Amino acid sequence: MLIATDWDDVGVECFRPFVEYVNGINGNAVRYEDLDSYYEMDKAFGVKQEELQDVFLDFFSGELLKKVKAVEGSRELYEGLRKKGHELVVVTSRSVIETDPTLDQIERLHPGLISNAYFADLPFIDRGRGSKKDICKALGVDVLIEDSYENLDSCLAHIQRGFLLKRPWNQNIVGLPKKVTRVEDPREILKYF
C-alpha cells in the first residue's frame, strides 16, 4: 500500500514550538490547546491570516526548524509500516522555500523511512502545486494520516482509509466517516495493518 502522511504535527512536532515562538514575539499567552481550528489559528493569536503566514515563514526559515523533534510514536509507526512492506510518502502544505529544510528534517528524524515528499498548496493560497487531494489522487494513495480533518475529508473520495491524529484543532469534529479513525497516538495505527 502507498501510505501518505502529513508532516507537521504528524511526523514532527510543529505547533507546540510555533505557539512558543509566536508568544515570544507578541507577548501573548496562547496555549497549544487553544488552537481549536486548523485553518483559523490567526483567531487564537488575534492577528490577521496574512500576518500569521509571515510569522510562520519566519519560524520555518529559522534555526528553530532544526531543533524540533519527531512526534512521539511517529518513528515506531513509520518503522512498523515499512516492515510490513508499505511505502511511505509525506504530503505537506509547507511553502516551497521550506523544501530543502523539510527534506533535511525528514531524513534527520526518520532516516530511510520516507521514500518521497510532495508539497501541496494550502486551501487558501494557490501556488500552482495542487491540493493534497490532487496529489493523493495523482499518486494513488491508499491511506492518509493527517491531523487536519479538512485535509483528510477533501481526500476521502480517493483513498481507502484515513487516520486522524487527535489534536486540539480537530476535537470539535464528531461523526467521522466510517473509513476515518481518530487515534491518540501514531502507534495505534499499526493495529489496522
PDB file of C-alpha atoms in Angstrom:
ATOM      1  CA  MET A   1       0.000   0.000   0.000  1.00  0.00           C
ATOM      2  CA  LEU A   2       1.013   3.583  -0.571  1.00  0.00           C
ATOM      3  CA  ILE A   3       0.594   5.499   2.672  1.00  0.00           C
ATOM      4  CA  ALA A   4       0.796   9.288   2.739  1.00  0.00           C
ATOM      5  CA  THR A   5       1.479  11.077   5.976  1.00  0.00           C
ATOM      6  CA  ASP A   6       1.191  14.749   6.700  1.00  0.00           C
ATOM      7  CA  TRP A   7       4.377  16.138   8.206  1.00  0.00           C
ATOM      8  CA  ASP A   8       3.598  18.920  10.694  1.00  0.00           C
ATOM      9  CA  ASP A   9       2.170  17.507  13.930  1.00  0.00           C
ATOM     10  CA  VAL A  10       2.096  14.003  12.469  1.00  0.00           C
ATOM     11  CA  GLY A  11       5.779  13.287  11.772  1.00  0.00           C
ATOM     12  CA  VAL A  12       7.287  16.302  13.515  1.00  0.00           C
ATOM     13  CA  GLU A  13       6.215  18.499  16.432  1.00  0.00           C
ATOM     14  CA  CYS A  14       5.374  21.817  14.840  1.00  0.00           C
ATOM     15  CA  PHE A  15       2.648  23.823  16.502  1.00  0.00           C
ATOM     16  CA  ARG A  16       3.817  23.496  20.126  1.00  0.00           C
ATOM     17  CA  PRO A  17       7.138  25.219  19.321  1.00  0.00           C
ATOM     18  CA  PHE A  18       5.331  27.568  16.929  1.00  0.00           C
ATOM     19  CA  VAL A  19       2.991  28.716  19.728  1.00  0.00           C
ATOM     20  CA  GLU A  20       6.009  29.429  21.946  1.00  0.00           C
ATOM     21  CA  TYR A  21       7.673  31.300  19.087  1.00  0.00           C
ATOM     22  CA  VAL A  22       4.629  33.499  18.396  1.00  0.00           C
ATOM     23  CA  ASN A  23       4.045  34.162  22.100  1.00  0.00           C
ATOM     24  CA  GLY A  24       7.675  35.255  22.393  1.00  0.00           C
ATOM     25  CA  ILE A  25       7.200  37.740  19.561  1.00  0.00           C
ATOM     26  CA  ASN A  26       3.899  39.327  20.513  1.00  0.00           C
ATOM     27  CA  GLY A  27       3.714  38.658  24.252  1.00  0.00           C
ATOM     28  CA  ASN A  28       0.539  36.570  24.001  1.00  0.00           C
ATOM     29  CA  ALA A  29      -0.246  33.719  26.335  1.00  0.00           C
ATOM     30  CA  VAL A  30      -1.857  31.436  23.751  1.00  0.00           C
ATOM     31  CA  ARG A  31      -1.692  27.758  24.669  1.00  0.00           C
ATOM     32  CA  TYR A  32      -1.335  24.878  22.219  1.00  0.00           C
ATOM     33  CA  GLU A  33      -4.717  23.657  23.464  1.00  0.00           C
ATOM     34  CA  ASP A  34      -6.281  26.985  22.352  1.00  0.00           C
ATOM     35  CA  LEU A  35      -5.704  26.147  18.680  1.00  0.00           C
ATOM     36  CA  ASP A  36      -9.207  24.857  18.017  1.00  0.00           C
ATOM     37  CA  SER A  37      -9.307  25.411  14.253  1.00  0.00           C
ATOM     38  CA  TYR A  38      -6.535  24.346  11.894  1.00  0.00           C
ATOM     39  CA  TYR A  39      -7.090  26.969   9.222  1.00  0.00           C
ATOM     40  CA  GLU A  40      -8.195  29.733  11.584  1.00  0.00           C
ATOM     41  CA  MET A  41      -5.287  29.791  14.039  1.00  0.00           C
ATOM     42  CA  ASP A  42      -4.991  33.501  13.354  1.00  0.00           C
ATOM     43  CA  LYS A  43      -8.068  33.995  15.556  1.00  0.00           C
ATOM     44  CA  ALA A  44      -6.402  32.295  18.529  1.00  0.00           C
ATOM     45  CA  PHE A  45      -3.400  34.617  18.147  1.00  0.00           C
ATOM     46  CA  GLY A  46      -5.525  37.701  17.474  1.00  0.00           C
ATOM     47  CA  VAL A  47      -3.796  38.569  14.191  1.00  0.00           C
ATOM     48  CA  LYS A  48      -4.721  38.586  10.514  1.00  0.00           C
ATOM     49  CA  GLN A  49      -4.134  35.422   8.469  1.00  0.00           C
ATOM     50  CA  GLU A  50      -1.502  37.185   6.337  1.00  0.00           C
ATOM     51  CA  GLU A  51       0.428  38.289   9.433  1.00  0.00           C
ATOM     52  CA  LEU A  52       0.411  34.771  10.823  1.00  0.00           C
ATOM     53  CA  GLN A  53       1.628  33.414   7.472  1.00  0.00           C
ATOM     54  CA  ASP A  54       4.593  35.807   7.613  1.00  0.00           C
ATOM     55  CA  VAL A  55       5.449  34.696  11.158  1.00  0.00           C
ATOM     56  CA  PHE A  56       5.055  31.082  10.068  1.00  0.00           C
ATOM     57  CA  LEU A  57       7.546  31.584   7.233  1.00  0.00           C
ATOM     58  CA  ASP A  58       9.998  33.232   9.638  1.00  0.00           C
ATOM     59  CA  PHE A  59       9.605  30.303  12.027  1.00  0.00           C
ATOM     60  CA  PHE A  60      10.277  27.771   9.285  1.00  0.00           C
ATOM     61  CA  SER A  61      13.223  29.620   7.818  1.00  0.00           C
ATOM     62  CA  GLY A  62      14.991  29.995  11.145  1.00  0.00           C
ATOM     63  CA  GLU A  63      17.142  27.789  13.307  1.00  0.00           C
ATOM     64  CA  LEU A  64      14.117  26.545  15.246  1.00  0.00           C
ATOM     65  CA  LEU A  65      13.237  24.220  12.394  1.00  0.00           C
ATOM     66  CA  LYS A  66      16.448  22.301  13.072  1.00  0.00           C
ATOM     67  CA  LYS A  67      15.563  21.870  16.744  1.00  0.00           C
ATOM     68  CA  VAL A  68      12.027  20.489  16.517  1.00  0.00           C
ATOM     69  CA  LYS A  69      11.539  16.850  17.425  1.00  0.00           C
ATOM     70  CA  ALA A  70       9.622  13.952  15.972  1.00  0.00           C
ATOM     71  CA  VAL A  71       6.067  13.403  17.185  1.00  0.00           C
ATOM     72  CA  GLU A  72       6.206  10.769  19.905  1.00  0.00           C
ATOM     73  CA  GLY A  73       5.415   7.393  18.356  1.00  0.00           C
ATOM     74  CA  SER A  74       5.834   8.521  14.746  1.00  0.00           C
ATOM     75  CA  ARG A  75       9.143   6.735  14.244  1.00  0.00           C
ATOM     76  CA  GLU A  76       7.718   3.467  15.567  1.00  0.00           C
ATOM     77  CA  LEU A  77       4.693   3.888  13.284  1.00  0.00           C
ATOM     78  CA  TYR A  78       6.793   4.516  10.183  1.00  0.00           C
ATOM     79  CA  GLU A  79       9.208   1.679  11.002  1.00  0.00           C
ATOM     80  CA  GLY A  80       6.299  -0.702  11.587  1.00  0.00           C
ATOM     81  CA  LEU A  81       4.587   0.222   8.337  1.00  0.00           C
ATOM     82  CA  ARG A  82       7.815  -0.163   6.360  1.00  0.00           C
ATOM     83  CA  LYS A  83       8.469  -3.574   7.967  1.00  0.00           C
ATOM     84  CA  LYS A  84       5.021  -4.635   6.750  1.00  0.00           C
ATOM     85  CA  GLY A  85       6.045  -3.686   3.205  1.00  0.00           C
ATOM     86  CA  HIS A  86       4.206  -0.386   2.812  1.00  0.00           C
ATOM     87  CA  GLU A  87       5.649   2.631   1.015  1.00  0.00           C
ATOM     88  CA  LEU A  88       5.550   5.943   2.898  1.00  0.00           C
ATOM     89  CA  VAL A  89       5.462   9.420   1.411  1.00  0.00           C
ATOM     90  CA  VAL A  90       4.994  12.816   3.021  1.00  0.00           C
ATOM     91  CA  VAL A  91       2.349  15.160   1.621  1.00  0.00           C
ATOM     92  CA  THR A  92       2.693  18.561   3.277  1.00  0.00           C
ATOM     93  CA  SER A  93       1.463  22.100   2.704  1.00  0.00           C
ATOM     94  CA  ARG A  94       4.750  23.691   3.700  1.00  0.00           C
ATOM     95  CA  SER A  95       5.968  26.509   1.485  1.00  0.00           C
ATOM     96  CA  VAL A  96       8.272  25.752  -1.429  1.00  0.00           C
ATOM     97  CA  ILE A  97      11.006  27.825   0.273  1.00  0.00           C
ATOM     98  CA  GLU A  98      10.907  25.229   3.042  1.00  0.00           C
ATOM     99  CA  THR A  99      11.558  22.309   0.659  1.00  0.00           C
ATOM    100  CA  ASP A 100      15.237  21.699   1.440  1.00  0.00           C
ATOM    101  CA  PRO A 101      14.910  22.237   5.204  1.00  0.00           C
ATOM    102  CA  THR A 102      11.867  19.934   5.235  1.00  0.00           C
ATOM    103  CA  LEU A 103      13.655  17.189   3.298  1.00  0.00           C
ATOM    104  CA  ASP A 104      16.637  17.521   5.654  1.00  0.00           C
ATOM    105  CA  GLN A 105      14.299  17.323   8.634  1.00  0.00           C
ATOM    106  CA  ILE A 106      12.549  14.201   7.291  1.00  0.00           C
ATOM    107  CA  GLU A 107      15.886  12.443   6.800  1.00  0.00           C
ATOM    108  CA  ARG A 108      17.224  13.591  10.190  1.00  0.00           C
ATOM    109  CA  LEU A 109      14.162  12.486  12.163  1.00  0.00           C
ATOM    110  CA  HIS A 110      13.070   9.428  10.161  1.00  0.00           C
ATOM    111  CA  PRO A 111      16.119   8.283   8.158  1.00  0.00           C
ATOM    112  CA  GLY A 112      15.374   5.852   5.352  1.00  0.00           C
ATOM    113  CA  LEU A 113      11.676   5.544   6.189  1.00  0.00           C
ATOM    114  CA  ILE A 114      10.072   8.099   3.851  1.00  0.00           C
ATOM    115  CA  SER A 115      10.537   7.476   0.117  1.00  0.00           C
ATOM    116  CA  ASN A 116       9.468  10.920  -1.125  1.00  0.00           C
ATOM    117  CA  ALA A 117       7.907  14.228  -0.101  1.00  0.00           C
ATOM    118  CA  TYR A 118       5.303  16.248  -2.001  1.00  0.00           C
ATOM    119  CA  PHE A 119       4.477  19.891  -1.338  1.00  0.00           C
ATOM    120  CA  ALA A 120       0.815  20.890  -1.713  1.00  0.00           C
ATOM    121  CA  ASP A 121      -0.937  24.236  -1.753  1.00  0.00           C
ATOM    122  CA  LEU A 122      -2.834  25.474   1.277  1.00  0.00           C
ATOM    123  CA  PRO A 123      -6.598  25.696   0.653  1.00  0.00           C
ATOM    124  CA  PHE A 124      -6.449  29.496   0.836  1.00  0.00           C
ATOM    125  CA  ILE A 125      -3.150  30.036  -1.038  1.00  0.00           C
ATOM    126  CA  ASP A 126      -2.836  28.786  -4.625  1.00  0.00           C
ATOM    127  CA  ARG A 127       0.832  28.374  -5.512  1.00  0.00           C
ATOM    128  CA  GLY A 128       0.104  26.177  -8.525  1.00  0.00           C
ATOM    129  CA  ARG A 129       1.282  22.962  -6.860  1.00  0.00           C
ATOM    130  CA  GLY A 130      -2.117  21.347  -6.418  1.00  0.00           C
ATOM    131  CA  SER A 131      -4.012  20.472  -3.265  1.00  0.00           C
ATOM    132  CA  LYS A 132      -3.392  17.475  -1.026  1.00  0.00           C
ATOM    133  CA  LYS A 133      -6.428  15.915  -2.705  1.00  0.00           C
ATOM    134  CA  ASP A 134      -4.862  16.427  -6.154  1.00  0.00           C
ATOM    135  CA  ILE A 135      -1.558  14.924  -5.044  1.00  0.00           C
ATOM    136  CA  CYS A 136      -3.128  11.939  -3.261  1.00  0.00           C
ATOM    137  CA  LYS A 137      -5.307  11.220  -6.299  1.00  0.00           C
ATOM    138  CA  ALA A 138      -2.395  11.522  -8.761  1.00  0.00           C
ATOM    139  CA  LEU A 139      -0.160   9.243  -6.667  1.00  0.00           C
ATOM    140  CA  GLY A 140      -2.878   6.668  -5.997  1.00  0.00           C
ATOM    141  CA  VAL A 141      -2.537   6.996  -2.230  1.00  0.00           C
ATOM    142  CA  ASP A 142      -4.333   4.201  -0.354  1.00  0.00           C
ATOM    143  CA  VAL A 143      -4.119   5.572   3.199  1.00  0.00           C
ATOM    144  CA  LEU A 144      -3.701   9.123   4.506  1.00  0.00           C
ATOM    145  CA  ILE A 145      -2.531  10.023   8.017  1.00  0.00           C
ATOM    146  CA  GLU A 146      -3.485  13.604   8.940  1.00  0.00           C
ATOM    147  CA  ASP A 147      -4.045  15.989  11.813  1.00  0.00           C
ATOM    148  CA  SER A 148      -6.301  18.283   9.765  1.00  0.00           C
ATOM    149  CA  TYR A 149      -9.789  16.894   9.255  1.00  0.00           C
ATOM    150  CA  GLU A 150     -10.333  19.406   6.449  1.00  0.00           C
ATOM    151  CA  ASN A 151      -7.408  17.954   4.502  1.00  0.00           C
ATOM    152  CA  LEU A 152      -8.405  14.380   5.242  1.00  0.00           C
ATOM    153  CA  ASP A 153     -12.034  14.998   4.288  1.00  0.00           C
ATOM    154  CA  SER A 154     -11.027  16.506   0.945  1.00  0.00           C
ATOM    155  CA  CYS A 155      -9.152  13.280   0.090  1.00  0.00           C
ATOM    156  CA  LEU A 156     -11.735  10.711   1.206  1.00  0.00           C
ATOM    157  CA  ALA A 157     -13.118  10.021  -2.274  1.00  0.00           C
ATOM    158  CA  HIS A 158      -9.635   8.990  -3.445  1.00  0.00           C
ATOM    159  CA  ILE A 159      -8.308   6.893  -0.555  1.00  0.00           C
ATOM    160  CA  GLN A 160      -9.297   3.607   1.086  1.00  0.00           C
ATOM    161  CA  ARG A 161      -8.785   4.736   4.669  1.00  0.00           C
ATOM    162  CA  GLY A 162      -7.795   7.747   6.722  1.00  0.00           C
ATOM    163  CA  PHE A 163      -6.379   8.238  10.192  1.00  0.00           C
ATOM    164  CA  LEU A 164      -6.889  11.474  12.112  1.00  0.00           C
ATOM    165  CA  LEU A 165      -4.278  12.113  14.784  1.00  0.00           C
ATOM    166  CA  LYS A 166      -6.001  13.758  17.748  1.00  0.00           C
ATOM    167  CA  ARG A 167      -5.083  17.426  18.028  1.00  0.00           C
ATOM    168  CA  PRO A 168      -6.833  20.460  19.599  1.00  0.00           C
ATOM    169  CA  TRP A 169      -7.972  21.699  16.177  1.00  0.00           C
ATOM    170  CA  ASN A 170      -9.882  18.527  15.330  1.00  0.00           C
ATOM    171  CA  GLN A 171     -11.635  17.871  18.636  1.00  0.00           C
ATOM    172  CA  ASN A 172     -14.846  19.567  17.524  1.00  0.00           C
ATOM    173  CA  ILE A 173     -15.219  17.112  14.625  1.00  0.00           C
ATOM    174  CA  VAL A 174     -17.827  14.488  15.524  1.00  0.00           C
ATOM    175  CA  GLY A 175     -19.442  11.758  13.483  1.00  0.00           C
ATOM    176  CA  LEU A 176     -16.373  10.778  11.493  1.00  0.00           C
ATOM    177  CA  PRO A 177     -16.980   8.833   8.270  1.00  0.00           C
ATOM    178  CA  LYS A 178     -16.584   5.039   8.520  1.00  0.00           C
ATOM    179  CA  LYS A 179     -13.242   4.979   6.760  1.00  0.00           C
ATOM    180  CA  VAL A 180     -11.719   7.548   9.158  1.00  0.00           C
ATOM    181  CA  THR A 181     -10.309   6.507  12.524  1.00  0.00           C
ATOM    182  CA  ARG A 182      -9.181   9.038  15.135  1.00  0.00           C
ATOM    183  CA  VAL A 183      -6.123   7.971  17.139  1.00  0.00           C
ATOM    184  CA  GLU A 184      -4.438   9.454  20.199  1.00  0.00           C
ATOM    185  CA  ASP A 185      -1.000   8.060  19.419  1.00  0.00           C
ATOM    186  CA  PRO A 186       0.503   7.312  15.997  1.00  0.00           C
ATOM    187  CA  ARG A 187       1.482   3.800  17.121  1.00  0.00           C
ATOM    188  CA  GLU A 188      -2.220   2.886  17.396  1.00  0.00           C
ATOM    189  CA  ILE A 189      -2.416   2.939  13.596  1.00  0.00           C
ATOM    190  CA  LEU A 190      -0.237  -0.183  13.339  1.00  0.00           C
ATOM    191  CA  LYS A 191      -3.027  -2.429  14.645  1.00  0.00           C
ATOM    192  CA  TYR A 192      -5.023  -1.701  11.477  1.00  0.00           C
ATOM    193  CA  PHE A 193      -2.337  -3.208   9.220  1.00  0.00           C
TER     194      PHE A 193
END
